[in-house]
Amino acid sequence: MGGKLIVFEGVEGCGKTSQMQLCCEWLQNLGVFVVVTREPGGTELGLHLRRLLLEKVENEPIAEVTELLLYAADRSHHVEQELKPNLADGKYILCDRYTDSTTAYQGYGRGLNMSLINQLNLIATGGLESDLTIWLDVDVEVGLARKKGDGVGFDRIEQETIAFHRRVQQGYAELAASHPARIVRVDGTLSQAAVQQVIQGILREKLEL
Ligand code: TYD
């Protein structure tokens, strides 16, 4: 049996990381072989790219297309190194961000050309799409406040303007509307346990668990 690629998406502080962890434990208890990974940074090379992407270098801002290419480079390597082999092994992959992040952040957020983004997503993935994408929908302000509360400090992307983050959010809403079979919206403002219940219900239904 082939594996499944399950992606978690959303704005900063939407709760992806903790929901993925809970999901992983639940699937493992069901006897499913699970791999948890992320973009950027799901490989050794990707960890270097992630640092380059998220650190802010004061005197040398990253050009928007450079940023796009670095995310694409991370994805291309991740697909070859991590996603394809694990899918071939029949594993269930829980992936923190994938192609929709590029559409939302570089496309809607930065305003880069959508056809360029679609082409790069296609090149980087070789056409590998998620089997299911869970979009955790929280207000931008709520998400950023959660992030601020964790005391880690904002990275280069989190430091963007509120207007940028609102465009990203709009991007997710439009993506979900145009891909209803692949992307499922989950209300991320519910309690952590309630969100997890909803996610498990969706996975049961969509992936026939
Ligand atoms: P994330 O791992 O969600 O950050 P954190 O662990 O701090 O919650 O994502 C890293 C950042 O990279 C996030 O701000 C979104 C951004 N990003 C893009 O702009 N484009 C992309 O294609 C991807 C995958 C992420």
Coordinates of C-alpha atoms and ligand atoms in Angstrom, one line a residue:
M1 CA 0.0 0.0 0.0
G2 CA 1.3 3.5 -0.8
G3 CA 1.7 6.1 1.9
K4 CA -0.2 9.3 2.4
L5 CA 1.0 12.9 2.4
I6 CA -0.9 14.9 5.0
V7 CA 0.0 18.6 5.1
F8 CA -0.8 21.2 7.9
E9 CA -1.0 24.8 6.8
G10 CA -2.0 28.2 8.3
V11 CA -0.8 31.6 9.4
E12 CA 1.8 32.1 12.2
G13 CA 0.6 30.7 15.5
C14 CA -2.3 28.7 14.1
G15 CA -1.3 25.7 16.2
K16 CA 0.1 23.4 13.5
T17 CA 3.0 22.0 15.4
S18 CA 1.1 20.9 18.5
Q19 CA -1.8 19.5 16.4
M20 CA 0.7 17.5 14.3
Q21 CA 2.2 16.0 17.4
L22 CA -1.1 14.9 18.8
C23 CA -2.1 13.5 15.4
C24 CA 1.2 11.6 15.2
E25 CA 0.5 10.0 18.6
W26 CA -3.0 9.1 17.6
L27 CA -1.9 7.5 14.3
Q28 CA 0.9 5.6 16.0
N29 CA -1.6 4.2 18.5
L30 CA -3.7 3.0 15.6
G31 CA -0.6 1.1 14.4
V32 CA 0.1 3.5 11.5
F33 CA 3.8 4.1 10.6
V34 CA 4.1 7.9 10.8
V35 CA 6.9 10.3 9.7
V36 CA 6.7 14.0 10.9
T37 CA 8.6 16.5 8.8
R38 CA 8.4 20.2 7.8
E39 CA 9.3 22.8 5.2
P40 CA 11.6 24.6 5.3
G41 CA 14.0 22.3 7.2
G42 CA 13.0 18.7 6.8
T43 CA 16.4 17.6 5.7
E44 CA 20.1 18.4 6.6
L45 CA 20.4 20.8 3.6
G46 CA 17.0 22.2 4.4
L47 CA 18.0 23.0 8.0
H48 CA 20.7 25.3 6.5
L49 CA 18.2 26.8 4.1
R50 CA 15.7 27.4 7.0
R51 CA 18.3 29.3 9.0
L52 CA 19.2 31.4 6.0
L53 CA 15.5 32.1 5.3
L54 CA 14.4 32.9 8.8
E55 CA 17.4 34.9 10.2
K56 CA 17.2 38.6 9.6
V57 CA 20.4 40.1 8.1
E58 CA 20.0 43.8 8.7
N59 CA 22.1 45.2 5.9
E60 CA 21.3 42.7 3.3
P61 CA 17.6 42.0 2.8
I62 CA 16.7 38.9 0.8
A63 CA 15.1 39.8 -2.5
E64 CA 11.6 38.4 -3.0
V65 CA 12.5 36.1 -5.9
T66 CA 15.6 34.9 -4.0
E67 CA 13.3 34.0 -1.1
L68 CA 11.0 32.1 -3.4
L69 CA 13.9 30.2 -5.0
L70 CA 15.3 29.2 -1.6
Y71 CA 11.9 27.8 -0.5
A72 CA 11.7 26.0 -3.8
A73 CA 15.2 24.6 -3.3
D74 CA 14.3 23.3 0.1
R75 CA 11.2 21.7 -1.2
S76 CA 12.8 20.0 -4.2
H77 CA 15.4 18.4 -1.9
H78 CA 12.8 17.5 0.7
V79 CA 10.6 15.8 -1.9
E80 CA 13.4 13.7 -3.2
Q81 CA 15.1 12.9 0.1
E82 CA 12.3 12.5 2.5
L83 CA 8.8 12.5 1.0
K84 CA 9.1 10.2 -2.0
P85 CA 11.0 7.4 -0.2
N86 CA 8.7 7.4 2.8
L87 CA 5.6 7.4 0.6
A88 CA 7.1 4.5 -1.3
D89 CA 7.5 2.7 2.0
G90 CA 3.8 3.1 2.8
K91 CA 4.3 5.7 5.6
Y92 CA 1.9 8.4 6.6
I93 CA 3.7 11.7 6.4
L94 CA 2.6 14.6 8.5
C95 CA 4.2 17.6 6.9
D96 CA 4.3 21.1 8.4
R97 CA 3.8 23.4 5.4
Y98 CA 4.1 22.6 1.7
T99 CA 3.3 24.2 -1.7
D100 CA 0.3 26.2 -0.4
S101 CA 2.6 28.1 1.9
T102 CA 4.5 29.4 -1.1
T103 CA 1.3 30.4 -2.8
A104 CA 0.0 32.1 0.4
Y105 CA 3.3 33.8 1.5
Q106 CA 5.2 34.5 -1.7
G107 CA 2.1 34.8 -3.9
Y108 CA -0.5 36.6 -1.8
G109 CA 1.9 38.0 0.8
R110 CA 4.7 39.2 -1.4
G111 CA 2.6 39.6 -4.5
L112 CA 4.9 37.6 -6.7
N113 CA 3.6 36.3 -10.0
M114 CA 1.3 33.3 -9.5
S115 CA 2.2 31.5 -12.7
L116 CA 5.9 31.7 -11.7
I117 CA 5.0 30.3 -8.3
N118 CA 2.9 27.5 -9.8
Q119 CA 5.7 26.6 -12.1
L120 CA 8.2 26.5 -9.3
N121 CA 5.9 24.4 -7.1
L122 CA 5.6 22.0 -10.0
I123 CA 9.3 21.8 -10.6
A124 CA 10.1 21.4 -6.9
T125 CA 7.5 18.7 -6.3
G126 CA 7.6 16.9 -9.7
G127 CA 3.8 17.0 -9.4
L128 CA 3.6 15.4 -6.0
E129 CA 0.5 16.8 -4.3
S130 CA -0.8 16.3 -0.8
D131 CA -3.5 13.7 -0.3
L132 CA -5.0 16.0 2.3
T133 CA -4.2 19.5 3.6
I134 CA -5.5 20.6 6.9
W135 CA -5.8 24.4 7.0
L136 CA -5.9 25.6 10.6
D137 CA -7.8 28.9 10.4
V138 CA -7.1 31.5 13.1
D139 CA -7.2 35.3 12.9
V140 CA -3.9 36.8 12.2
E141 CA -3.9 38.8 15.4
V142 CA -4.8 35.7 17.5
G143 CA -1.9 33.7 15.9
L144 CA 0.7 36.4 16.3
A145 CA -0.4 37.0 19.9
R146 CA 0.1 33.3 20.6
K147 CA 3.6 33.5 19.0
K148 CA 4.5 36.5 21.0
G149 CA 3.5 34.7 24.2
D150 CA 5.9 31.8 23.6
G151 CA 8.8 34.2 24.3
V152 CA 11.0 33.0 21.4
G153 CA 11.0 36.3 19.5
F154 CA 9.8 36.8 15.9
D155 CA 11.8 35.5 12.9
R156 CA 12.2 37.4 9.6
I157 CA 8.8 36.4 8.2
E158 CA 6.9 36.8 11.5
Q159 CA 8.3 40.3 11.6
E160 CA 6.4 41.3 8.5
T161 CA 3.6 43.8 8.7
I162 CA 0.1 42.8 9.8
A163 CA -1.1 43.7 6.3
F164 CA 1.3 41.0 4.9
H165 CA 0.0 38.4 7.3
R166 CA -3.6 39.3 6.3
R167 CA -2.8 38.8 2.7
V168 CA -1.4 35.4 3.5
Q169 CA -4.6 34.6 5.4
Q170 CA -6.7 35.7 2.4
G171 CA -4.5 33.4 0.2
Y172 CA -5.3 30.4 2.4
A173 CA -9.1 31.2 2.2
E174 CA -8.9 31.5 -1.6
L175 CA -6.8 28.3 -1.9
A176 CA -9.3 26.4 0.2
A177 CA -12.2 27.7 -1.8
S178 CA -10.6 26.6 -5.1
H179 CA -9.4 23.2 -3.9
P180 CA -12.3 21.9 -1.8
A181 CA -11.4 18.2 -2.2
R182 CA -7.8 18.6 -1.1
I183 CA -7.9 21.4 1.5
V184 CA -10.1 21.2 4.5
R185 CA -10.6 24.2 6.8
V186 CA -10.5 23.6 10.5
D187 CA -11.5 26.3 13.0
G188 CA -8.2 26.8 14.9
T189 CA -9.7 29.0 17.6
L190 CA -11.4 26.0 19.4
S191 CA -9.6 24.4 22.3
Q192 CA -6.6 22.2 21.4
A193 CA -8.5 19.0 22.3
A194 CA -11.5 20.1 20.2
V195 CA -9.3 21.0 17.2
Q196 CA -7.7 17.6 17.4
Q197 CA -11.1 15.8 17.5
V198 CA -12.1 17.6 14.3
I199 CA -8.8 16.7 12.6
Q200 CA -9.1 13.0 13.6
G201 CA -12.7 13.0 12.2
I202 CA -11.5 14.4 8.9
L203 CA -8.6 12.0 8.6
R204 CA -10.9 9.0 9.4
E205 CA -13.3 10.1 6.7
K206 CA -10.9 11.2 4.0
L207 CA -8.2 8.5 4.5
E208 CA -10.6 5.7 5.6
L209 CA -8.7 5.1 8.9
Ligands
TYD1 P1 7.1 27.5 10.4 O1 8.0 26.3 10.4 O2 5.7 27.4 10.4 O3 7.6 28.5 11.5 P2 7.5 28.3 13.0 O4 8.1 27.0 13.3 O5 8.2 29.5 13.6 O6 6.0 28.3 13.3 O7 7.4 28.3 9.0 C1 8.6 29.0 8.7 C2 8.2 30.3 8.0 O8 8.4 30.1 6.5 C3 6.8 30.7 8.1 O9 6.8 32.1 8.4 C4 6.2 30.6 6.7 C5 7.4 30.7 5.8 N1 7.2 30.0 4.5 C6 7.1 30.7 3.4 O10 7.1 32.0 3.4 N2 7.0 30.0 2.2 C7 7.1 28.7 2.1 O11 7.0 28.1 1.0 C8 7.2 27.9 3.3 C9 7.3 26.4 3.3 C10 7.3 28.6 4.5

